Coordinates of N, CA and C in Angstrom, one line a residue:
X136 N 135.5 227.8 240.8 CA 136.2 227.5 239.6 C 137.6 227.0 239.9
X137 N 138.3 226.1 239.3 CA 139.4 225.3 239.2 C 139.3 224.2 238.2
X138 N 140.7 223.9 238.4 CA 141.2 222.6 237.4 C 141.4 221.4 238.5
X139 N 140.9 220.3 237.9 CA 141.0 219.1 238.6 C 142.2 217.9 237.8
X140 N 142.9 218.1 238.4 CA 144.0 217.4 238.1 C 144.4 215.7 238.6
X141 N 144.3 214.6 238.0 CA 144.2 213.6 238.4 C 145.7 212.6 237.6
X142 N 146.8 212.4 238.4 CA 147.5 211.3 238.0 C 147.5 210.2 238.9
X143 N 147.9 209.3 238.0 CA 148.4 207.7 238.0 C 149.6 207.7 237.9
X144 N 150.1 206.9 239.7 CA 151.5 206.8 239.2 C 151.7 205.2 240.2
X145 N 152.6 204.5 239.8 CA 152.9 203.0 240.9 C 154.2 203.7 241.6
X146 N 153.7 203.6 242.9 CA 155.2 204.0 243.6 C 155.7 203.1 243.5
X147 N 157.3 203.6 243.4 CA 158.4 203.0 243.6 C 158.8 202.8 244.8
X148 N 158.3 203.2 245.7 CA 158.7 202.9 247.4 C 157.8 203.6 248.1
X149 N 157.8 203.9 249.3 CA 157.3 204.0 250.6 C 156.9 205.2 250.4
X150 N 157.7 206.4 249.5 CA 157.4 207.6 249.7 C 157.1 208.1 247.8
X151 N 156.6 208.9 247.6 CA 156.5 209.5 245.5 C 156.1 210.8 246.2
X152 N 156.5 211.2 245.1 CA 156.9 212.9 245.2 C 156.5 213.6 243.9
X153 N 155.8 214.3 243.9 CA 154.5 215.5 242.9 C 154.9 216.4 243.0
X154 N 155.3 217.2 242.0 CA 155.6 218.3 241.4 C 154.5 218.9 241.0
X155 N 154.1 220.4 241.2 CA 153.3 220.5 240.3 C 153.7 222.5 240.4
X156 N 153.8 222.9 239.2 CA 154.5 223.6 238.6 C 153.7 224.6 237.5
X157 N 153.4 226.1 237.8 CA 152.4 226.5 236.6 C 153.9 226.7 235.5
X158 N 153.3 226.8 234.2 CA 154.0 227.1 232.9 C 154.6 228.1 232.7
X159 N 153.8 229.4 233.1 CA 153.9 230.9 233.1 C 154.5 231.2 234.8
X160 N 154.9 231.9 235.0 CA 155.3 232.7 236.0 C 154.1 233.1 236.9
X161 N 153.3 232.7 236.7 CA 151.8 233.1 237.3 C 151.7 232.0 238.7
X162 N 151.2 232.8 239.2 CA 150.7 231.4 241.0 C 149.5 230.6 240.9
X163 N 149.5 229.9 241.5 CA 147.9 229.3 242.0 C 148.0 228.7 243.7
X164 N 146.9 228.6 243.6 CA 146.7 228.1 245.2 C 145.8 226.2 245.3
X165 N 146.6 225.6 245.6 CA 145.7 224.3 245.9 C 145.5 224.0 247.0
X166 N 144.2 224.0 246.7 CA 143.3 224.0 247.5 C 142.8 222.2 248.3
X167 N 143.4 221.5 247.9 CA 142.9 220.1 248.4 C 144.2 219.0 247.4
X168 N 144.3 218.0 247.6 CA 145.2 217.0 247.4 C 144.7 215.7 248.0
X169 N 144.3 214.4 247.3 CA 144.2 213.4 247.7 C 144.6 212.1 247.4
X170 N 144.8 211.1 248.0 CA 145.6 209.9 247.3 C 144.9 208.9 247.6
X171 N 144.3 208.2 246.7 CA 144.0 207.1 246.8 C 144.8 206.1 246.4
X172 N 144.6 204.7 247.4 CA 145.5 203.5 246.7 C 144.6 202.5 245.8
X173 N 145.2 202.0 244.8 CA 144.3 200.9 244.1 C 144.6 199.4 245.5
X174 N 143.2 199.0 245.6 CA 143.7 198.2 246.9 C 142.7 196.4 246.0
X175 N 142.9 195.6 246.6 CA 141.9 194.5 245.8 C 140.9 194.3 245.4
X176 N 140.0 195.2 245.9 CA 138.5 195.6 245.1 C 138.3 196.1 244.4
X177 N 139.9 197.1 243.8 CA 139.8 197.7 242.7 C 140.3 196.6 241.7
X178 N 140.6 195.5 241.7 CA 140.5 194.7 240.5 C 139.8 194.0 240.0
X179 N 138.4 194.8 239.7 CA 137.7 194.0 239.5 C 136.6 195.7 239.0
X180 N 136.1 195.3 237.8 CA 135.4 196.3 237.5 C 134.4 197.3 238.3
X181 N 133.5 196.0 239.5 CA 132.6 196.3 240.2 C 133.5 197.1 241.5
X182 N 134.7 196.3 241.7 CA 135.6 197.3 242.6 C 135.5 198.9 242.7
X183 N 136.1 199.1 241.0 CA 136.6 200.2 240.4 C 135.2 201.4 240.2
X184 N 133.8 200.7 240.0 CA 132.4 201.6 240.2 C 132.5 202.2 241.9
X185 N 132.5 200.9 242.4 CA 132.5 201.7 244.2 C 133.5 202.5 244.3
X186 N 134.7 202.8 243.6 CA 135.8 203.5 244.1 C 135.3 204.7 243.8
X187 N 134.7 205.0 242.6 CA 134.4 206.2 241.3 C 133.0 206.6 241.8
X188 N 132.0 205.9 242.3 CA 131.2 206.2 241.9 C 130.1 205.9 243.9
X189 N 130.6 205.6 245.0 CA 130.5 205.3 245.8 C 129.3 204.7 245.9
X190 N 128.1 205.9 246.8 CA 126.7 205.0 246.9 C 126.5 205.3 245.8
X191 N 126.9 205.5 244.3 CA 125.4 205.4 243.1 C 126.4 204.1 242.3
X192 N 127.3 203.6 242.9 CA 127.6 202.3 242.1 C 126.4 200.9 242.3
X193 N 125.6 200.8 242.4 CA 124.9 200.0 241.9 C 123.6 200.8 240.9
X194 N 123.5 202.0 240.8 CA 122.7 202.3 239.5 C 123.3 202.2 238.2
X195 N 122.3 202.0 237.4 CA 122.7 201.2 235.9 C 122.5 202.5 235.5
X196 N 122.1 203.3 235.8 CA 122.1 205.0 234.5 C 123.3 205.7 235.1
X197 N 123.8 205.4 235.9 CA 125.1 206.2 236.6 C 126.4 205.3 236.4
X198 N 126.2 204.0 236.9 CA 127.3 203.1 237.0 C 127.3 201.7 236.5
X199 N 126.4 201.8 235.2 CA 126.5 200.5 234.6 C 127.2 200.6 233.9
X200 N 127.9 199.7 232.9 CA 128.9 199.8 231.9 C 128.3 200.3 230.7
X201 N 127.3 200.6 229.9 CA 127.5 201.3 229.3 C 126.9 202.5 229.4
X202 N 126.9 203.0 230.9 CA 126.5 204.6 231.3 C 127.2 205.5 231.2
X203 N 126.9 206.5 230.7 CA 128.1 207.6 230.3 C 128.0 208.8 231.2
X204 N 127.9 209.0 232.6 CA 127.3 210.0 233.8 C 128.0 211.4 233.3
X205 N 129.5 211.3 232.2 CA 129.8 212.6 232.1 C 129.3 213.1 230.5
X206 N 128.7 212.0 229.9 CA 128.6 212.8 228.5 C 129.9 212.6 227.6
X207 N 131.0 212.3 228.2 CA 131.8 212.4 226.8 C 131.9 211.7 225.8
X208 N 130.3 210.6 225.7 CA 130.6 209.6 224.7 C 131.6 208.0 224.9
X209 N 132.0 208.5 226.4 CA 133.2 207.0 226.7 C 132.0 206.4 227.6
X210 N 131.6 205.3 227.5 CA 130.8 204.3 228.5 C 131.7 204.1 229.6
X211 N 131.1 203.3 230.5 CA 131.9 203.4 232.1 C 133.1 202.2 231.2
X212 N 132.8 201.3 231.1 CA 133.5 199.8 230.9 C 134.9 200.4 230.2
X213 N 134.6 200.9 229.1 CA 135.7 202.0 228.5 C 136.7 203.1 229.2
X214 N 136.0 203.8 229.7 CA 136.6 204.3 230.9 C 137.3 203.7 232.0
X215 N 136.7 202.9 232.3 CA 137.6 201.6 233.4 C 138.7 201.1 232.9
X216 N 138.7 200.4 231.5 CA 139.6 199.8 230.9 C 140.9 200.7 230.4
X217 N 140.4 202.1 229.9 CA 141.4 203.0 229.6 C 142.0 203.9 230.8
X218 N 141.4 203.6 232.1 CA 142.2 204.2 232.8 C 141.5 206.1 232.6
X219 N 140.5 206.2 232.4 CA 139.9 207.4 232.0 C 138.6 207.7 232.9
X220 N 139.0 209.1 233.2 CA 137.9 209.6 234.7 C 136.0 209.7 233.9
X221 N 135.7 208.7 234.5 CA 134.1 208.6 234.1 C 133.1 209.9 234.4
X222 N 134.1 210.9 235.5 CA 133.1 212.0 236.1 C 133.6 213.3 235.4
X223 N 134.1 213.3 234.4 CA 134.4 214.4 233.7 C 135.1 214.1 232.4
X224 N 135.0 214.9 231.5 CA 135.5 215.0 230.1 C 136.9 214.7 229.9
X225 N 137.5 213.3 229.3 CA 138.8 213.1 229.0 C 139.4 213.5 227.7
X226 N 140.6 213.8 227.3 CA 141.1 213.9 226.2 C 141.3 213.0 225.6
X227 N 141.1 211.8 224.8 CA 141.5 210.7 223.6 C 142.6 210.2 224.8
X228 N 142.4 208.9 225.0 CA 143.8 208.3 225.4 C 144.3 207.7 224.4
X229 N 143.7 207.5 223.2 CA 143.6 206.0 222.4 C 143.6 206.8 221.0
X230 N 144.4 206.5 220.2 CA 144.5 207.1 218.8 C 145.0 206.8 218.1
X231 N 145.4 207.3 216.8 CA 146.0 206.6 215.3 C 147.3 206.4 215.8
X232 N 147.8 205.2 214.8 CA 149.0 204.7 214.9 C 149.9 205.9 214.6
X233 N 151.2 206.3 214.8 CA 152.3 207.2 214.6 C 153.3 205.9 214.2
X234 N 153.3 206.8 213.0 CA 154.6 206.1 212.2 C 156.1 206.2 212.9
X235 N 156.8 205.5 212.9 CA 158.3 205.3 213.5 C 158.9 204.6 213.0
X236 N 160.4 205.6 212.8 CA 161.7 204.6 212.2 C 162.3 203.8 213.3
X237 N 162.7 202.1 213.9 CA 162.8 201.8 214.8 C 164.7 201.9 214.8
X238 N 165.5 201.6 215.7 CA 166.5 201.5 215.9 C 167.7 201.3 215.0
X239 N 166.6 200.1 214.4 CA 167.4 199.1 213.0 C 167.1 199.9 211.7
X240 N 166.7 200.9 212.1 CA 166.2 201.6 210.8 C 164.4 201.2 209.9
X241 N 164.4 199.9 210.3 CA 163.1 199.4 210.3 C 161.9 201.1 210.2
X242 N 161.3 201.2 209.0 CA 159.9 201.8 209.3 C 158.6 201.1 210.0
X243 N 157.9 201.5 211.0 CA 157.0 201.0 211.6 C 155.5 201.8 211.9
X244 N 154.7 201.4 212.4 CA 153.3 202.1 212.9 C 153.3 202.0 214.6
X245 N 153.3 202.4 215.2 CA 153.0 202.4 216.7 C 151.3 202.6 217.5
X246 N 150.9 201.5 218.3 CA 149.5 202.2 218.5 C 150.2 202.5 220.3
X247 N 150.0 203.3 221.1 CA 150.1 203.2 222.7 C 148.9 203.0 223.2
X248 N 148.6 202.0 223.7 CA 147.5 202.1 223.9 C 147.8 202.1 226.2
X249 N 146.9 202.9 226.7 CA 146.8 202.5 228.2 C 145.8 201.6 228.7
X250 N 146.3 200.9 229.6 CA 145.8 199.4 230.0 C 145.6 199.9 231.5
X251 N 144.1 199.1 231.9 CA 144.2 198.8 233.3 C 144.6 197.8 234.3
X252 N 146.6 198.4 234.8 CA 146.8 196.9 234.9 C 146.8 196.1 236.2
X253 N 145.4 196.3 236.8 CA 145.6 195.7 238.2 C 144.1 194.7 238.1
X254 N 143.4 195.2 236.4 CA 141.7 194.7 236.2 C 142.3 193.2 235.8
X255 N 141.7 192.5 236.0 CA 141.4 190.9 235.6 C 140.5 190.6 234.8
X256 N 139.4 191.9 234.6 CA 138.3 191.2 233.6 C 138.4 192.2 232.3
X257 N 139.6 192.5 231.9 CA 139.1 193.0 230.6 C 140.2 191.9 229.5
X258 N 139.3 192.3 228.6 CA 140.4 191.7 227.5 C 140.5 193.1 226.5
X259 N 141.8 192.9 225.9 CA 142.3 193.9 224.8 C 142.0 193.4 223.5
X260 N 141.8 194.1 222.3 CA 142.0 193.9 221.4 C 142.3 195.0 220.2
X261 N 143.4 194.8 219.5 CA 143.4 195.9 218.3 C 143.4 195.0 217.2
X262 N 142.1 195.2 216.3 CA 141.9 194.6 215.2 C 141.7 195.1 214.0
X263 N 141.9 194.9 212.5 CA 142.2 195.1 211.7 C 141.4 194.3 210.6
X264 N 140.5 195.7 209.5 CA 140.0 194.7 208.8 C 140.2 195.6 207.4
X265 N 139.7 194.8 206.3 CA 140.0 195.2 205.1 C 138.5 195.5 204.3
X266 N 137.3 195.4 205.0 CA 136.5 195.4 204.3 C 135.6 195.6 205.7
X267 N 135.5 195.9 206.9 CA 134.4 196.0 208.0 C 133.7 194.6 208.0
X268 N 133.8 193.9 207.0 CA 133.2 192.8 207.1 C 134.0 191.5 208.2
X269 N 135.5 191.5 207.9 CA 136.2 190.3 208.5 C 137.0 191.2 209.2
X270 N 137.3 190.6 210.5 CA 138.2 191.4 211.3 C 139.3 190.3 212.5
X271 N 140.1 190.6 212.1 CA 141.7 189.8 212.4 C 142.4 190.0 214.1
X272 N 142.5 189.7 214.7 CA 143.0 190.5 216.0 C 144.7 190.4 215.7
X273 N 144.9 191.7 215.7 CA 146.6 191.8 215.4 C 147.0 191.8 216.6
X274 N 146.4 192.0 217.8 CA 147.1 192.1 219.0 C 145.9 191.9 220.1
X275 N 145.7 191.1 220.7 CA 144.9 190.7 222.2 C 145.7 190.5 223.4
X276 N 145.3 190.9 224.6 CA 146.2 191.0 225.5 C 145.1 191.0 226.4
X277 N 144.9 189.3 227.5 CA 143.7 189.2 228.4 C 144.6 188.7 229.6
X278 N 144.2 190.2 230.5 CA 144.7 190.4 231.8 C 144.5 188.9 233.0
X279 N 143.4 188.5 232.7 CA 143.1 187.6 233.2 C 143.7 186.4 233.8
X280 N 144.3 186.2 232.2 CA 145.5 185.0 232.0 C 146.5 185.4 231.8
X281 N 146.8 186.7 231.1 CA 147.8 186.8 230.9 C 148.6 186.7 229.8
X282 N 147.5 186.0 229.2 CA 148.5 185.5 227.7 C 147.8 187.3 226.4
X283 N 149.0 186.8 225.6 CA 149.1 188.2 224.9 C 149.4 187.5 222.9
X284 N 148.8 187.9 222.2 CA 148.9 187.7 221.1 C 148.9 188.5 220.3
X285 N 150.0 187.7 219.3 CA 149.9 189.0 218.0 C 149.8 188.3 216.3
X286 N 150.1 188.7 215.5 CA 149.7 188.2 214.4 C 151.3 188.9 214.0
X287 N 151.6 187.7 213.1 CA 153.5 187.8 212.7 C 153.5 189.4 212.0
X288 N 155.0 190.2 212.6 CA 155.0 191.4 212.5 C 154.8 192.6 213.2
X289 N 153.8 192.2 214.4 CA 153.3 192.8 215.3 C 154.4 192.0 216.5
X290 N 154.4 193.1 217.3 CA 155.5 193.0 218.9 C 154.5 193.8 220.0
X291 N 154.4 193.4 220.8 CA 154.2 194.5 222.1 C 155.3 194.8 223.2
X292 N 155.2 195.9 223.9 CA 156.0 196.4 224.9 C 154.9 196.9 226.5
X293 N 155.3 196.7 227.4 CA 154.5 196.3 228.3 C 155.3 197.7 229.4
X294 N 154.8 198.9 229.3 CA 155.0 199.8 230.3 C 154.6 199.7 231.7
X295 N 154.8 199.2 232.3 CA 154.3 199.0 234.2 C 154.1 200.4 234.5
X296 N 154.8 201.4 234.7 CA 155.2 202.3 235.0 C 153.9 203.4 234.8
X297 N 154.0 203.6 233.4 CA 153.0 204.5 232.6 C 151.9 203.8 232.5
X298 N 151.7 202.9 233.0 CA 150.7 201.8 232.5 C 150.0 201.9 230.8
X299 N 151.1 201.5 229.8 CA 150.8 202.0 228.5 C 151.3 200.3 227.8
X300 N 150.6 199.9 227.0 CA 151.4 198.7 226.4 C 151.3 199.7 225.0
X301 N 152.7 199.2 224.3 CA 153.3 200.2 222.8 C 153.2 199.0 222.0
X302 N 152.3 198.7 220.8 CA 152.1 197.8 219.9 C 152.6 198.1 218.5
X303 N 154.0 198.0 218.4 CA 154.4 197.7 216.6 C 154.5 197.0 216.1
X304 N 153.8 197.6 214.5 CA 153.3 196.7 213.8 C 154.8 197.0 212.5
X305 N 155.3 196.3 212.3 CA 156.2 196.2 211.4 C 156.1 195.9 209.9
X306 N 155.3 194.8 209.6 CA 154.7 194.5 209.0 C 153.2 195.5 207.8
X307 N 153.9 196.4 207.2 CA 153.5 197.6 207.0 C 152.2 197.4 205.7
X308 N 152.3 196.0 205.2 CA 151.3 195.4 204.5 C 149.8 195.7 204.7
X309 N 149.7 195.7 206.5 CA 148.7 195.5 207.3 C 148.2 196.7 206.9
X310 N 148.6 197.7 206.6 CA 148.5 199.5 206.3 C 147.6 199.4 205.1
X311 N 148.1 198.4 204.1 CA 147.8 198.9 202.8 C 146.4 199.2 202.1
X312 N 146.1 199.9 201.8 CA 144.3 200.3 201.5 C 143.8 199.1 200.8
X313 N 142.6 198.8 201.0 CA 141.7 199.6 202.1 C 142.4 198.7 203.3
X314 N 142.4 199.6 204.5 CA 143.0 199.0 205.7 C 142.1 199.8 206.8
X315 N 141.2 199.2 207.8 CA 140.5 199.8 208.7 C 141.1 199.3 210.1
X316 N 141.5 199.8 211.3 CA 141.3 199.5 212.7 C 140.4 200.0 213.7
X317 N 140.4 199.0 214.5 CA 139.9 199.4 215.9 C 140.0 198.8 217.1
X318 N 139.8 200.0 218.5 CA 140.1 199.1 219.6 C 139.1 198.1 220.0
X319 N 139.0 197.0 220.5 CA 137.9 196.4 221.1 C 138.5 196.1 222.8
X320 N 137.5 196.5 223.6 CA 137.8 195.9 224.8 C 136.5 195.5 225.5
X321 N 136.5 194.2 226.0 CA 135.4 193.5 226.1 C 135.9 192.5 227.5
X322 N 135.2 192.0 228.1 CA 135.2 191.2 229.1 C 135.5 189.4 228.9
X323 N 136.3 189.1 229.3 CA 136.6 187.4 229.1 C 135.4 186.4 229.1

């Protein structure tokens, strides 16, 4: 029995330094520690199966893109893109907008969404429809090229760090019922 604890972080230099700290006054013992680097095979989804999934990365019920080996409902391609462990149960990376007052006083919606930023084959998309029937892309962002779009009102912010891009939508119109979103992430 244990907890498996997994961060992402971009070092800042030669050396990064882990904390790891119980809440309570209580101990624990770890038992193992390991570091992997994202190296050039990981940019590329097929990379990112061999890294995760070693010799069962070429089976399609274990490591195809829409195989789910842990059950949580997230397909691998999803998992890859969100930066989310395929071999065990993740918490939501990806959720409703949170409302925010911006600096200017401006009211806003915020989505955060986490990006995988070393992949080349995904594309982003948060789109927005009024009826499930027509659907608008308020914000695409294809790693590939590089280019990033929004629909007037909408801004992105590009976190390297946390690897999170933060999408407000200003334009509070976009809200107004019936108002439906969703993420789409899909390949170029």
């Amino acid at each position: 029995q244990g907890i498996r604890i997994d961060h992402t972080f971009v070092a800042a230099g030669t050396t990064q330094r882990v904390n790891l700290q119980p809440v309570t006054e209580s101990t624990f013992h770890l038992y193992a520690m390991a570091l992997s680097r994202v190296t050039e095979g990981s940019r590329t989804l097929g990379g990112w199966k061999l890294d995760r999934f070693g010799a069962d990365a070429l089976s399609p019920a274990i490591a195809g893109d829409d195989a789910d080996p842990d059950g949580d409902e997230i397909p691998n391609f999803l998992e890859y893109a969100l930066r989310t462990n395929p071999q065990g149960s993740d918490p939501a990376s990806f959720g409703l907008p949170t409302p925010v007052r911006l600096a200017d006083g401006t009211e806003a919606r915020q989505f955060v969404l986490p990006y995988q930023p070393t992949a080349n084959d995904v594309v982003y998309r948060i789109r927005q429809s009024k009826d499930f029937g027509t659907w608008t892309d308020a914000f695409r962002m294809n790693l590939a090229t590089g280019d990033i779009a929004r629909l007037p009102g909408v801004t992105s912010s590009v976190d390297p760090v946390n690897q999170t891009v933060t999408i407000t939508i200003t334009d509070l119109s976009l809200f107004a019922p019936p108002s439906f979103w969703c993420l789409t992430v899909q390949k170029p």
